[in-house]
mmCIF file of C-alpha atoms and ligand atoms in Angstrom:
data_model
loop_
_atom_site.group_PDB
_atom_site.id
_atom_site.type_symbol
_atom_site.label_atom_id
_atom_site.label_comp_id
_atom_site.label_asym_id
_atom_site.label_seq_id
_atom_site.Cartn_x
_atom_site.Cartn_y
_atom_site.Cartn_z
ATOM 1 C CA MET M 220 -97.943 -153.806 -69.046
ATOM 2 C CA THR M 221 -95.171 -151.994 -67.690
ATOM 3 C CA ILE M 222 -93.002 -149.835 -70.411
ATOM 4 C CA LYS M 223 -90.548 -147.332 -70.060
ATOM 5 C CA ALA M 224 -91.047 -143.499 -70.015
ATOM 6 C CA TYR M 225 -89.533 -140.415 -69.329
ATOM 7 C CA GLY M 226 -90.992 -137.918 -67.174
ATOM 8 C CA ALA M 227 -90.798 -135.610 -64.072
ATOM 9 C CA ARG M 228 -91.680 -136.426 -60.340
ATOM 10 C CA ALA M 229 -92.400 -132.844 -59.258
ATOM 11 C CA SER M 230 -92.661 -129.290 -60.844
ATOM 12 C CA ASN M 231 -88.933 -128.488 -59.639
ATOM 13 C CA LEU M 232 -87.504 -131.843 -60.782
ATOM 14 C CA ALA M 233 -85.799 -132.462 -64.342
ATOM 15 C CA LEU M 234 -87.326 -135.356 -66.362
ATOM 16 C CA GLU M 235 -85.964 -138.750 -65.848
ATOM 17 C CA PRO M 236 -86.573 -142.200 -66.670
ATOM 18 C CA LEU M 237 -89.466 -143.800 -65.251
ATOM 19 C CA ALA M 238 -91.381 -146.819 -65.626
ATOM 20 C CA ILE M 239 -95.307 -146.832 -65.952
ATOM 21 C CA THR M 240 -98.101 -149.212 -66.907
ATOM 22 C CA ARG M 241 -100.850 -149.206 -70.176
ATOM 23 C CA ARG M 242 -103.978 -150.647 -69.827
ATOM 24 C CA ALA M 243 -104.788 -154.001 -72.045
ATOM 25 C CA PRO M 244 -106.352 -152.769 -74.831
ATOM 26 C CA GLY M 245 -110.737 -152.727 -74.097
ATOM 27 C CA GLU M 246 -112.611 -153.598 -76.853
ATOM 28 C CA HIS M 247 -112.898 -150.074 -78.886
ATOM 29 C CA ASP M 248 -108.977 -149.419 -77.845
ATOM 30 C CA VAL M 249 -105.941 -149.236 -80.313
ATOM 31 C CA GLN M 250 -102.337 -150.376 -79.059
ATOM 32 C CA ILE M 251 -99.497 -148.368 -80.436
ATOM 33 C CA ASP M 252 -95.982 -148.450 -80.439
ATOM 34 C CA ILE M 253 -94.678 -145.076 -80.510
ATOM 35 C CA ALA M 254 -91.945 -144.466 -82.761
ATOM 36 C CA TYR M 255 -91.643 -140.634 -82.282
ATOM 37 C CA CYS M 256 -93.038 -138.017 -79.822
ATOM 38 C CA GLY M 257 -92.741 -134.050 -80.345
ATOM 39 C CA VAL M 258 -92.087 -131.688 -77.929
ATOM 40 C CA CYS M 259 -94.593 -129.014 -77.433
ATOM 41 C CA HIS M 260 -94.006 -126.223 -75.375
ATOM 42 C CA SER M 261 -97.124 -126.702 -73.800
ATOM 43 C CA ASP M 262 -95.510 -129.901 -72.823
ATOM 44 C CA LEU M 263 -92.855 -127.658 -70.797
ATOM 45 C CA HIS M 264 -95.774 -125.082 -69.688
ATOM 46 C CA GLN M 265 -97.308 -128.012 -67.878
ATOM 47 C CA VAL M 266 -94.175 -130.413 -66.382
ATOM 48 C CA ARG M 267 -93.217 -127.540 -64.732
ATOM 49 C CA SER M 268 -96.707 -126.656 -63.472
ATOM 50 C CA GLU M 269 -96.857 -123.067 -64.931
ATOM 51 C CA TRP M 270 -100.641 -123.774 -65.843
ATOM 52 C CA ALA M 271 -101.147 -125.191 -62.229
ATOM 53 C CA GLY M 272 -103.277 -128.294 -61.744
ATOM 54 C CA THR M 273 -100.268 -130.774 -63.009
ATOM 55 C CA LEU M 274 -100.199 -134.154 -61.437
ATOM 56 C CA TYR M 275 -97.339 -135.996 -60.972
ATOM 57 C CA PRO M 276 -95.635 -138.048 -61.912
ATOM 58 C CA CYS M 277 -95.951 -136.230 -65.364
ATOM 59 C CA VAL M 278 -95.008 -137.951 -68.472
ATOM 60 C CA PRO M 279 -95.553 -135.581 -71.272
ATOM 61 C CA GLY M 280 -95.869 -135.811 -75.205
ATOM 62 C CA HIS M 281 -99.266 -135.309 -77.514
ATOM 63 C CA GLU M 282 -97.479 -135.432 -80.790
ATOM 64 C CA ILE M 283 -97.326 -139.058 -81.127
ATOM 65 C CA VAL M 284 -96.666 -141.108 -84.158
ATOM 66 C CA GLY M 285 -96.133 -144.589 -84.561
ATOM 67 C CA ARG M 286 -97.680 -148.500 -85.562
ATOM 68 C CA VAL M 287 -100.555 -150.070 -84.504
ATOM 69 C CA SER M 288 -99.627 -153.414 -82.231
ATOM 70 C CA ALA M 289 -102.993 -154.915 -80.927
ATOM 71 C CA VAL M 290 -106.721 -153.624 -81.591
ATOM 72 C CA GLY M 291 -109.750 -154.493 -79.534
ATOM 73 C CA ALA M 292 -112.512 -157.068 -80.717
ATOM 74 C CA HIS M 293 -114.685 -153.983 -81.631
ATOM 75 C CA VAL M 294 -112.073 -151.765 -83.585
ATOM 76 C CA SER M 295 -113.241 -151.239 -87.251
ATOM 77 C CA GLY M 296 -111.165 -148.229 -88.387
ATOM 78 C CA HIS M 297 -107.375 -149.400 -87.372
ATOM 79 C CA LYS M 298 -105.535 -152.752 -87.868
ATOM 80 C CA VAL M 299 -102.092 -154.098 -86.885
ATOM 81 C CA GLY M 300 -99.353 -152.988 -88.756
ATOM 82 C CA ASP M 301 -100.997 -149.503 -89.255
ATOM 83 C CA LEU M 302 -99.179 -146.377 -89.466
ATOM 84 C CA VAL M 303 -101.264 -143.953 -87.151
ATOM 85 C CA GLY M 304 -100.945 -140.867 -85.034
ATOM 86 C CA VAL M 305 -102.390 -139.775 -81.471
ATOM 87 C CA GLY M 306 -102.757 -135.795 -80.707
ATOM 88 C CA CYS M 307 -103.671 -133.999 -77.725
ATOM 89 C CA ILE M 308 -107.082 -135.531 -76.921
ATOM 90 C CA VAL M 309 -107.672 -139.301 -75.945
ATOM 91 C CA ASP M 310 -110.908 -139.356 -74.843
ATOM 92 C CA SER M 311 -114.325 -136.783 -74.629
ATOM 93 C CA CYS M 312 -117.994 -137.406 -73.443
ATOM 94 C CA LYS M 313 -118.852 -138.335 -77.168
ATOM 95 C CA HIS M 314 -122.362 -136.997 -76.551
ATOM 96 C CA CYS M 315 -122.049 -133.154 -76.207
ATOM 97 C CA ASP M 316 -122.919 -130.965 -78.840
ATOM 98 C CA GLU M 317 -119.147 -130.092 -79.358
ATOM 99 C CA CYS M 318 -118.466 -133.978 -79.688
ATOM 100 C CA GLU M 319 -121.414 -134.547 -81.825
ATOM 101 C CA ASP M 320 -120.015 -131.808 -83.981
ATOM 102 C CA GLY M 321 -116.839 -133.384 -84.164
ATOM 103 C CA LEU M 322 -114.945 -130.614 -81.734
ATOM 104 C CA GLU M 323 -113.844 -132.879 -79.088
ATOM 105 C CA ASN M 324 -111.402 -130.142 -78.067
ATOM 106 C CA TYR M 325 -113.839 -128.079 -76.660
ATOM 107 C CA CYS M 326 -116.063 -130.626 -74.898
ATOM 108 C CA ASP M 327 -116.155 -129.921 -71.370
ATOM 109 C CA HIS M 328 -115.233 -133.570 -70.479
ATOM 110 C CA MET M 329 -112.230 -133.643 -72.738
ATOM 111 C CA VAL M 330 -109.480 -135.663 -71.548
ATOM 112 C CA GLY M 331 -106.150 -134.794 -72.388
ATOM 113 C CA THR M 332 -103.118 -137.404 -73.791
ATOM 114 C CA TYR M 333 -101.397 -136.523 -70.185
ATOM 115 C CA ASN M 334 -102.694 -134.799 -67.011
ATOM 116 C CA GLY M 335 -106.194 -135.858 -67.745
ATOM 117 C CA PRO M 336 -108.620 -137.899 -65.619
ATOM 118 C CA THR M 337 -108.393 -141.504 -66.330
ATOM 119 C CA PRO M 338 -109.267 -144.937 -64.084
ATOM 120 C CA ASP M 339 -105.812 -146.312 -65.405
ATOM 121 C CA ALA M 340 -103.024 -145.925 -62.912
ATOM 122 C CA PRO M 341 -101.657 -143.639 -61.589
ATOM 123 C CA GLY M 342 -105.361 -141.944 -61.996
ATOM 124 C CA HIS M 343 -104.230 -139.702 -64.773
ATOM 125 C CA THR M 344 -102.927 -139.895 -68.313
ATOM 126 C CA LEU M 345 -99.501 -140.558 -69.182
ATOM 127 C CA GLY M 346 -98.210 -139.097 -72.290
ATOM 128 C CA GLY M 347 -96.333 -139.858 -75.598
ATOM 129 C CA TYR M 348 -92.851 -139.566 -74.162
ATOM 130 C CA SER M 349 -92.935 -143.343 -73.679
ATOM 131 C CA GLN M 350 -92.866 -146.866 -75.773
ATOM 132 C CA GLN M 351 -96.228 -147.328 -76.040
ATOM 133 C CA ILE M 352 -99.895 -146.042 -75.690
ATOM 134 C CA VAL M 353 -103.493 -147.347 -75.722
ATOM 135 C CA VAL M 354 -105.795 -145.127 -77.109
ATOM 136 C CA HIS M 355 -109.492 -145.281 -78.165
ATOM 137 C CA GLU M 356 -110.284 -145.461 -81.621
ATOM 138 C CA ARG M 357 -112.055 -142.515 -82.192
ATOM 139 C CA TYR M 358 -109.012 -140.326 -81.519
ATOM 140 C CA VAL M 359 -106.301 -142.672 -83.420
ATOM 141 C CA LEU M 360 -105.537 -141.026 -86.429
ATOM 142 C CA ARG M 361 -104.647 -142.326 -90.001
ATOM 143 C CA VAL M 362 -101.090 -140.955 -91.383
ATOM 144 C CA ARG M 363 -100.741 -141.352 -95.049
ATOM 145 C CA HIS M 364 -97.536 -139.833 -95.470
ATOM 146 C CA PRO M 365 -94.659 -142.221 -96.545
ATOM 147 C CA GLU M 366 -93.032 -143.921 -93.454
ATOM 148 C CA THR M 367 -89.792 -142.349 -94.164
ATOM 149 C CA GLN M 368 -91.203 -138.814 -92.852
ATOM 150 C CA LEU M 369 -92.994 -140.277 -90.032
ATOM 151 C CA ALA M 370 -90.653 -138.265 -87.574
ATOM 152 C CA SER M 371 -91.648 -135.097 -89.041
ATOM 153 C CA VAL M 372 -95.215 -135.986 -89.439
ATOM 154 C CA ALA M 373 -94.979 -136.226 -84.981
ATOM 155 C CA PRO M 374 -95.569 -132.299 -84.876
ATOM 156 C CA LEU M 375 -98.497 -132.076 -86.915
ATOM 157 C CA LEU M 376 -100.591 -133.654 -84.214
ATOM 158 C CA CYS M 377 -100.366 -130.623 -82.296
ATOM 159 C CA ALA M 378 -98.401 -127.965 -83.989
ATOM 160 C CA GLY M 379 -100.160 -128.971 -87.097
ATOM 161 C CA ILE M 380 -103.648 -128.712 -85.779
ATOM 162 C CA THR M 381 -103.466 -125.941 -83.522
ATOM 163 C CA THR M 382 -102.530 -123.377 -86.525
ATOM 164 C CA TYR M 383 -104.372 -125.267 -89.231
ATOM 165 C CA SER M 384 -107.857 -125.155 -87.542
ATOM 166 C CA PRO M 385 -108.005 -121.157 -86.885
ATOM 167 C CA LEU M 386 -106.824 -120.637 -90.393
ATOM 168 C CA ARG M 387 -109.391 -122.802 -91.620
ATOM 169 C CA HIS M 388 -112.244 -121.569 -89.017
ATOM 170 C CA TRP M 389 -111.450 -117.868 -90.454
ATOM 171 C CA LYS M 390 -111.301 -119.129 -93.748
ATOM 172 C CA VAL M 391 -107.443 -117.835 -94.507
ATOM 173 C CA GLY M 392 -106.799 -118.268 -98.688
ATOM 174 C CA PRO M 393 -105.490 -116.676 -101.738
ATOM 175 C CA ASP M 394 -106.932 -113.073 -100.813
ATOM 176 C CA HIS M 395 -105.973 -112.671 -97.779
ATOM 177 C CA LYS M 396 -102.553 -111.156 -96.200
ATOM 178 C CA VAL M 397 -102.124 -113.174 -93.363
ATOM 179 C CA GLY M 398 -99.294 -112.670 -90.239
ATOM 180 C CA VAL M 399 -97.635 -115.508 -88.210
ATOM 181 C CA VAL M 400 -96.573 -114.346 -85.175
ATOM 182 C CA GLY M 401 -93.660 -116.450 -83.269
ATOM 183 C CA ILE M 402 -92.005 -119.007 -85.285
ATOM 184 C CA GLY M 403 -91.059 -121.696 -83.029
ATOM 185 C CA GLY M 404 -92.996 -125.129 -83.899
ATOM 186 C CA LEU M 405 -96.600 -123.722 -84.277
ATOM 187 C CA GLY M 406 -95.524 -120.768 -86.292
ATOM 188 C CA HIS M 407 -93.673 -122.528 -88.509
ATOM 189 C CA MET M 408 -96.558 -124.800 -89.185
ATOM 190 C CA GLY M 409 -98.728 -122.016 -89.613
ATOM 191 C CA ILE M 410 -96.101 -120.124 -92.188
ATOM 192 C CA LYS M 411 -96.579 -123.632 -94.232
ATOM 193 C CA LEU M 412 -99.956 -124.222 -94.211
ATOM 194 C CA ALA M 413 -101.060 -120.431 -94.570
ATOM 195 C CA ASN M 414 -98.828 -120.635 -97.529
ATOM 196 C CA ALA M 415 -100.598 -123.983 -98.852
ATOM 197 C CA MET M 416 -103.781 -122.272 -98.748
ATOM 198 C CA GLY M 417 -102.614 -119.793 -101.164
ATOM 199 C CA ALA M 418 -102.288 -116.878 -98.673
ATOM 200 C CA HIS M 419 -99.565 -113.858 -98.977
ATOM 201 C CA VAL M 420 -97.839 -115.021 -95.597
ATOM 202 C CA VAL M 421 -95.859 -112.259 -93.506
ATOM 203 C CA ALA M 422 -93.984 -113.682 -90.575
ATOM 204 C CA PHE M 423 -93.044 -111.605 -87.261
ATOM 205 C CA THR M 424 -90.326 -112.945 -85.493
ATOM 206 C CA THR M 425 -88.055 -111.567 -82.482
ATOM 207 C CA SER M 426 -85.080 -113.606 -83.835
ATOM 208 C CA GLU M 427 -83.183 -111.905 -86.339
ATOM 209 C CA SER M 428 -81.272 -115.025 -86.922
ATOM 210 C CA LYS M 429 -84.822 -116.163 -88.047
ATOM 211 C CA ARG M 430 -85.087 -113.694 -91.315
ATOM 212 C CA GLU M 431 -83.833 -115.724 -94.063
ATOM 213 C CA ALA M 432 -85.133 -119.357 -92.638
ATOM 214 C CA ALA M 433 -88.648 -118.172 -92.347
ATOM 215 C CA ARG M 434 -88.639 -117.128 -96.011
ATOM 216 C CA ALA M 435 -87.453 -120.882 -96.894
ATOM 217 C CA LEU M 436 -90.472 -122.006 -94.575
ATOM 218 C CA GLY M 437 -92.908 -119.823 -96.957
ATOM 219 C CA ALA M 438 -93.561 -116.285 -95.878
ATOM 220 C CA HIS M 439 -93.417 -114.400 -98.383
ATOM 221 C CA GLU M 440 -92.424 -111.069 -95.978
ATOM 222 C CA VAL M 441 -90.362 -111.242 -93.008
ATOM 223 C CA VAL M 442 -90.410 -108.978 -90.140
ATOM 224 C CA VAL M 443 -88.637 -108.287 -86.917
ATOM 225 C CA SER M 444 -90.913 -107.443 -84.646
ATOM 226 C CA ARG M 445 -88.438 -105.684 -82.131
ATOM 227 C CA ASN M 446 -87.744 -103.042 -85.139
ATOM 228 C CA ALA M 447 -90.720 -100.345 -84.793
ATOM 229 C CA ASP M 448 -90.050 -99.260 -88.042
ATOM 230 C CA GLU M 449 -90.499 -102.204 -89.699
ATOM 231 C CA MET M 450 -93.747 -103.124 -87.874
ATOM 232 C CA ALA M 451 -95.144 -99.287 -88.875
ATOM 233 C CA ALA M 452 -94.781 -100.230 -92.569
ATOM 234 C CA TYR M 453 -97.454 -102.973 -91.873
ATOM 235 C CA ALA M 454 -100.132 -100.751 -90.227
ATOM 236 C CA GLY M 455 -103.641 -101.621 -91.013
ATOM 237 C CA SER M 456 -102.457 -104.015 -93.657
ATOM 238 C CA LEU M 457 -103.350 -107.624 -92.634
ATOM 239 C CA ASP M 458 -106.963 -109.505 -92.867
ATOM 240 C CA PHE M 459 -105.684 -111.886 -89.983
ATOM 241 C CA ILE M 460 -103.023 -112.777 -87.665
ATOM 242 C CA LEU M 461 -102.362 -116.161 -86.207
ATOM 243 C CA ASN M 462 -100.366 -115.186 -82.791
ATOM 244 C CA THR M 463 -98.402 -118.105 -81.658
ATOM 245 C CA VAL M 464 -96.477 -116.645 -79.107
ATOM 246 C CA ALA M 465 -95.450 -118.195 -75.986
ATOM 247 C CA ALA M 466 -94.969 -115.642 -73.605
ATOM 248 C CA PRO M 467 -96.544 -112.496 -72.239
ATOM 249 C CA HIS M 468 -96.264 -109.403 -74.632
ATOM 250 C CA ASP M 469 -97.939 -106.146 -76.172
ATOM 251 C CA LEU M 470 -101.222 -107.469 -78.526
ATOM 252 C CA ASP M 471 -101.537 -103.745 -79.467
ATOM 253 C CA ALA M 472 -98.253 -103.865 -81.614
ATOM 254 C CA PHE M 473 -99.876 -106.561 -83.629
ATOM 255 C CA LEU M 474 -103.733 -105.241 -83.157
ATOM 256 C CA ALA M 475 -102.686 -102.195 -85.113
ATOM 257 C CA LEU M 476 -101.544 -103.785 -88.014
ATOM 258 C CA LEU M 477 -105.074 -105.059 -88.831
ATOM 259 C CA LYS M 478 -107.038 -104.129 -91.657
ATOM 260 C CA ARG M 479 -110.686 -102.825 -91.024
ATOM 261 C CA ASP M 480 -112.627 -106.279 -89.574
ATOM 262 C CA GLY M 481 -109.377 -107.899 -89.177
ATOM 263 C CA THR M 482 -109.035 -110.529 -86.607
ATOM 264 C CA MET M 483 -106.101 -111.565 -84.270
ATOM 265 C CA THR M 484 -106.601 -115.096 -83.119
ATOM 266 C CA LEU M 485 -104.361 -115.875 -80.102
ATOM 267 C CA VAL M 486 -102.779 -119.862 -79.708
ATOM 268 C CA GLY M 487 -99.942 -119.099 -77.511
ATOM 269 C CA ALA M 488 -100.943 -119.550 -73.829
ATOM 270 C CA PRO M 489 -98.277 -118.040 -71.505
ATOM 271 C CA ALA M 490 -98.393 -118.823 -67.995
ATOM 272 C CA THR M 491 -99.161 -114.839 -67.148
ATOM 273 C CA PRO M 492 -101.460 -112.979 -69.090
ATOM 274 C CA HIS M 493 -100.882 -110.472 -71.607
ATOM 275 C CA PRO M 494 -101.408 -107.099 -70.814
ATOM 276 C CA SER M 495 -105.115 -105.996 -71.574
ATOM 277 C CA PRO M 496 -105.353 -104.341 -75.157
ATOM 278 C CA GLU M 497 -105.891 -100.738 -75.749
ATOM 279 C CA VAL M 498 -109.850 -100.791 -76.643
ATOM 280 C CA PHE M 499 -109.319 -97.990 -79.373
ATOM 281 C CA ASN M 500 -106.974 -100.650 -81.559
ATOM 282 C CA LEU M 501 -110.220 -102.619 -81.898
ATOM 283 C CA ILE M 502 -113.377 -100.221 -82.076
ATOM 284 C CA THR M 503 -111.797 -97.728 -84.711
ATOM 285 C CA LYS M 504 -111.217 -100.531 -87.348
ATOM 286 C CA ARG M 505 -114.076 -103.097 -85.890
ATOM 287 C CA ARG M 506 -110.964 -105.328 -85.042
ATOM 288 C CA SER M 507 -111.460 -108.909 -83.552
ATOM 289 C CA LEU M 508 -109.293 -110.629 -81.123
ATOM 290 C CA ALA M 509 -109.922 -114.342 -80.778
ATOM 291 C CA GLY M 510 -108.540 -117.628 -79.796
ATOM 292 C CA SER M 511 -108.305 -121.109 -80.689
ATOM 293 C CA MET M 512 -107.274 -124.418 -78.946
ATOM 294 C CA ILE M 513 -106.378 -127.327 -80.723
ATOM 295 C CA GLY M 514 -108.775 -128.811 -83.139
ATOM 296 C CA GLY M 515 -111.310 -131.725 -83.146
ATOM 297 C CA ILE M 516 -110.403 -135.261 -84.507
ATOM 298 C CA PRO M 517 -112.118 -135.006 -87.814
ATOM 299 C CA GLU M 518 -110.567 -131.506 -88.800
ATOM 300 C CA THR M 519 -107.283 -133.256 -87.429
ATOM 301 C CA GLN M 520 -107.713 -136.271 -89.943
ATOM 302 C CA GLU M 521 -108.272 -133.682 -92.511
ATOM 303 C CA MET M 522 -105.193 -131.780 -91.663
ATOM 304 C CA LEU M 523 -103.350 -135.029 -91.968
ATOM 305 C CA ASP M 524 -104.313 -135.558 -95.208
ATOM 306 C CA PHE M 525 -104.130 -132.094 -96.582
ATOM 307 C CA CYS M 526 -100.364 -132.250 -95.447
ATOM 308 C CA ALA M 527 -99.744 -135.773 -97.030
ATOM 309 C CA GLU M 528 -101.618 -134.341 -100.286
ATOM 310 C CA HIS M 529 -99.445 -131.267 -100.186
ATOM 311 C CA GLY M 530 -96.056 -133.014 -99.123
ATOM 312 C CA ILE M 531 -96.039 -130.785 -95.621
ATOM 313 C CA VAL M 532 -94.219 -131.826 -92.837
ATOM 314 C CA ALA M 533 -92.545 -129.998 -89.745
ATOM 315 C CA ASP M 534 -88.700 -128.819 -89.785
ATOM 316 C CA ILE M 535 -87.415 -130.900 -86.830
ATOM 317 C CA GLU M 536 -84.332 -132.102 -84.833
ATOM 318 C CA MET M 537 -84.158 -135.253 -83.493
ATOM 319 C CA ILE M 538 -83.159 -135.843 -79.747
ATOM 320 C CA ARG M 539 -83.042 -139.027 -77.454
ATOM 321 C CA ALA M 540 -85.028 -138.843 -74.690
ATOM 322 C CA ASP M 541 -82.260 -138.222 -72.475
ATOM 323 C CA GLN M 542 -81.898 -134.764 -74.026
ATOM 324 C CA ILE M 543 -85.100 -133.663 -73.179
ATOM 325 C CA ASN M 544 -84.194 -131.102 -70.097
ATOM 326 C CA GLU M 545 -81.330 -129.511 -72.279
ATOM 327 C CA ALA M 546 -83.839 -129.263 -75.491
ATOM 328 C CA TYR M 547 -86.587 -127.652 -72.991
ATOM 329 C CA GLU M 548 -83.718 -124.830 -71.977
ATOM 330 C CA ARG M 549 -82.925 -124.471 -75.793
ATOM 331 C CA MET M 550 -86.607 -124.057 -76.640
ATOM 332 C CA LEU M 551 -87.173 -121.221 -74.102
ATOM 333 C CA LYS M 552 -84.613 -119.402 -76.010
ATOM 334 C CA GLY M 553 -86.541 -119.681 -79.153
ATOM 335 C CA ASP M 554 -83.426 -121.922 -79.730
ATOM 336 C CA VAL M 555 -85.070 -124.751 -82.068
ATOM 337 C CA LYS M 556 -85.676 -125.157 -85.525
ATOM 338 C CA TYR M 557 -88.327 -125.652 -85.312
ATOM 339 C CA ARG M 558 -89.486 -128.936 -83.278
ATOM 340 C CA TYR M 559 -87.755 -131.321 -81.248
ATOM 341 C CA VAL M 560 -88.808 -134.680 -81.849
ATOM 342 C CA ILE M 561 -88.191 -137.524 -79.581
ATOM 343 C CA ASP M 562 -87.099 -141.136 -80.871
ATOM 344 C CA CYS M 563 -89.010 -143.214 -78.757
ATOM 345 C CA ALA M 564 -86.351 -146.527 -79.512
ATOM 346 C CA SER M 565 -83.749 -143.887 -77.592
ATOM 347 C CA LEU M 566 -86.182 -144.968 -74.123
ATOM 348 C CA ALA M 567 -85.124 -148.792 -74.831
ATOM 349 C CA ALA M 568 -81.560 -148.070 -73.820
HETATM 350 P P1 NAP O 31 -91.933 -122.465 -79.271
HETATM 351 O O1 NAP O 31 -91.719 -123.413 -80.500
HETATM 352 O O2 NAP O 31 -91.499 -122.207 -77.911
HETATM 353 O O3 NAP O 31 -92.232 -121.066 -79.814
HETATM 354 C C1 NAP O 31 -92.733 -119.761 -79.537
HETATM 355 C C2 NAP O 31 -91.983 -118.970 -80.365
HETATM 356 O O4 NAP O 31 -92.765 -117.576 -79.681
HETATM 357 C C3 NAP O 31 -90.493 -119.001 -80.069
HETATM 358 O O5 NAP O 31 -89.856 -119.614 -80.955
HETATM 359 C C4 NAP O 31 -90.489 -117.202 -80.651
HETATM 360 O O6 NAP O 31 -90.313 -116.941 -81.605
HETATM 361 C C5 NAP O 31 -92.039 -116.663 -79.828
HETATM 362 N N1 NAP O 31 -91.304 -115.754 -78.578
HETATM 363 C C6 NAP O 31 -90.977 -114.553 -78.946
HETATM 364 N N2 NAP O 31 -90.777 -113.850 -77.317
HETATM 365 C C7 NAP O 31 -90.767 -114.939 -77.035
HETATM 366 C C8 NAP O 31 -90.757 -115.185 -75.471
HETATM 367 N N3 NAP O 31 -90.353 -114.217 -74.306
HETATM 368 N N4 NAP O 31 -91.071 -116.438 -74.983
HETATM 369 C C9 NAP O 31 -90.938 -117.446 -75.729
HETATM 370 N N5 NAP O 31 -91.387 -117.431 -77.147
HETATM 371 C C10 NAP O 31 -91.126 -116.572 -77.383
HETATM 372 O O7 NAP O 31 -93.621 -123.033 -78.872
HETATM 373 P P2 NAP O 31 -94.461 -123.700 -79.271
HETATM 374 O O8 NAP O 31 -94.745 -125.089 -79.126
HETATM 375 O O9 NAP O 31 -94.796 -123.162 -80.548
HETATM 376 O O10 NAP O 31 -96.172 -123.548 -78.650
HETATM 377 C C11 NAP O 31 -96.109 -121.725 -78.660
HETATM 378 C C12 NAP O 31 -97.513 -121.554 -77.419
HETATM 379 O O11 NAP O 31 -98.457 -121.845 -77.704
HETATM 380 C C13 NAP O 31 -97.228 -122.143 -76.306
HETATM 381 O O12 NAP O 31 -97.667 -121.116 -75.320
HETATM 382 C C14 NAP O 31 -97.795 -123.698 -76.169
HETATM 383 O O13 NAP O 31 -98.357 -123.898 -74.904
HETATM 384 C C15 NAP O 31 -98.961 -122.830 -76.976
HETATM 385 N N6 NAP O 31 -100.224 -123.811 -77.290
HETATM 386 C C16 NAP O 31 -101.452 -123.955 -77.529
HETATM 387 C C17 NAP O 31 -102.014 -124.843 -78.196
HETATM 388 C C18 NAP O 31 -103.894 -124.365 -78.392
HETATM 389 O O14 NAP O 31 -104.493 -125.464 -78.418
HETATM 390 N N7 NAP O 31 -104.151 -123.008 -78.435
HETATM 391 C C19 NAP O 31 -101.760 -125.863 -78.374
HETATM 392 C C20 NAP O 31 -100.542 -126.132 -78.806
HETATM 393 C C21 NAP O 31 -99.060 -125.171 -78.061
HETATM 394 P P3 NAP O 31 -89.282 -115.945 -82.470
HETATM 395 O O15 NAP O 31 -87.997 -116.435 -82.087
HETATM 396 O O16 NAP O 31 -89.622 -116.047 -83.758
HETATM 397 O O17 NAP O 31 -89.829 -114.602 -81.941
HETATM 398 ZN ZN1 ZN O 32 -99.139 -129.271 -78.396
#
């Protein structure tokens, strides 16, 4: 089937309307009419080939929510009319240790929702800035939030799981003082989730304008990280730091804020490396520097259910598909509170 989408034909070109095709649903496939798709900074990195290797045309989008419009003969978990989501993963090998453990995000053959290998035309996957998508049932999530919140649920499919997974893995809870660095799409979800897990949350932002807003998201304290005196007051005080910043920066300034045995986990994925941290900042307090990538399918469902139970959604600014190029420029300036979401009905116009 031919549908409308928004994407780029080359790394140096703006996104534009495109016609793309989707396969007919196979036996285990779910066909989804996309209602909304969140705009992740990874979309911008990839559509501009900042991580190298982007295939064109590139249709980004891996924060997809919508309604099931058809299912294959062997699909048991989803039916026509269900509200569902698709995140960053649409396929994996299904039998390696990682897949068996429900950590498809670490499978060597994970297929991303866009820019991944597929036998479907044009030979690589095309994402959620589009009217419809067809996905193997294993990678389709149930949405239990009320339908009225659907647009604000979309960012949970990447920003939500990418922050939930490390907070769970490093066992963040009521006894923890947790730093969240960078208050964008990921960071604002990190604040909400760490707060809901019972942690004491300290938000770190470069934007003075987000000082009050970060408190409204659930931060107990807010530090403007450009202010050295404010930073110094937190030296050696945090158990865990979730660093979401999308650009290279001085990691030592944050490592110095960890207690003995504390960990800073990087989820931000800048196009060029951070300066290497000072080893004495690690060894003198047995600190760890770690990384984490999205999350597996079972944990993504757990996160969605946790958010539905706690009434957590993203704070969004809704845009039409034809506003996406402007939205990217504003995202680069940190000018979004806190996630753009495309109303995919606008693609029909
Ligand atoms: P975003 O909405 O643009 O937020 C990034 C935030 O980082 C900004 O709002 C800003 O917050 C802070 N920042 C400070 N200095 C910056 C600079 N020079 N350039 C850009 N940002 C700066 O991005 P996002 O969607 O949350 O994604 C954040 C990063 O995580 C991206 O690199 C993305 O590719 C990556 N990511 C990784 C995974 C994973 O699996 N690990 C998943 C999704 C996304 P303040 O204004 O508060 O300083
Ligand atoms: Zn993402």
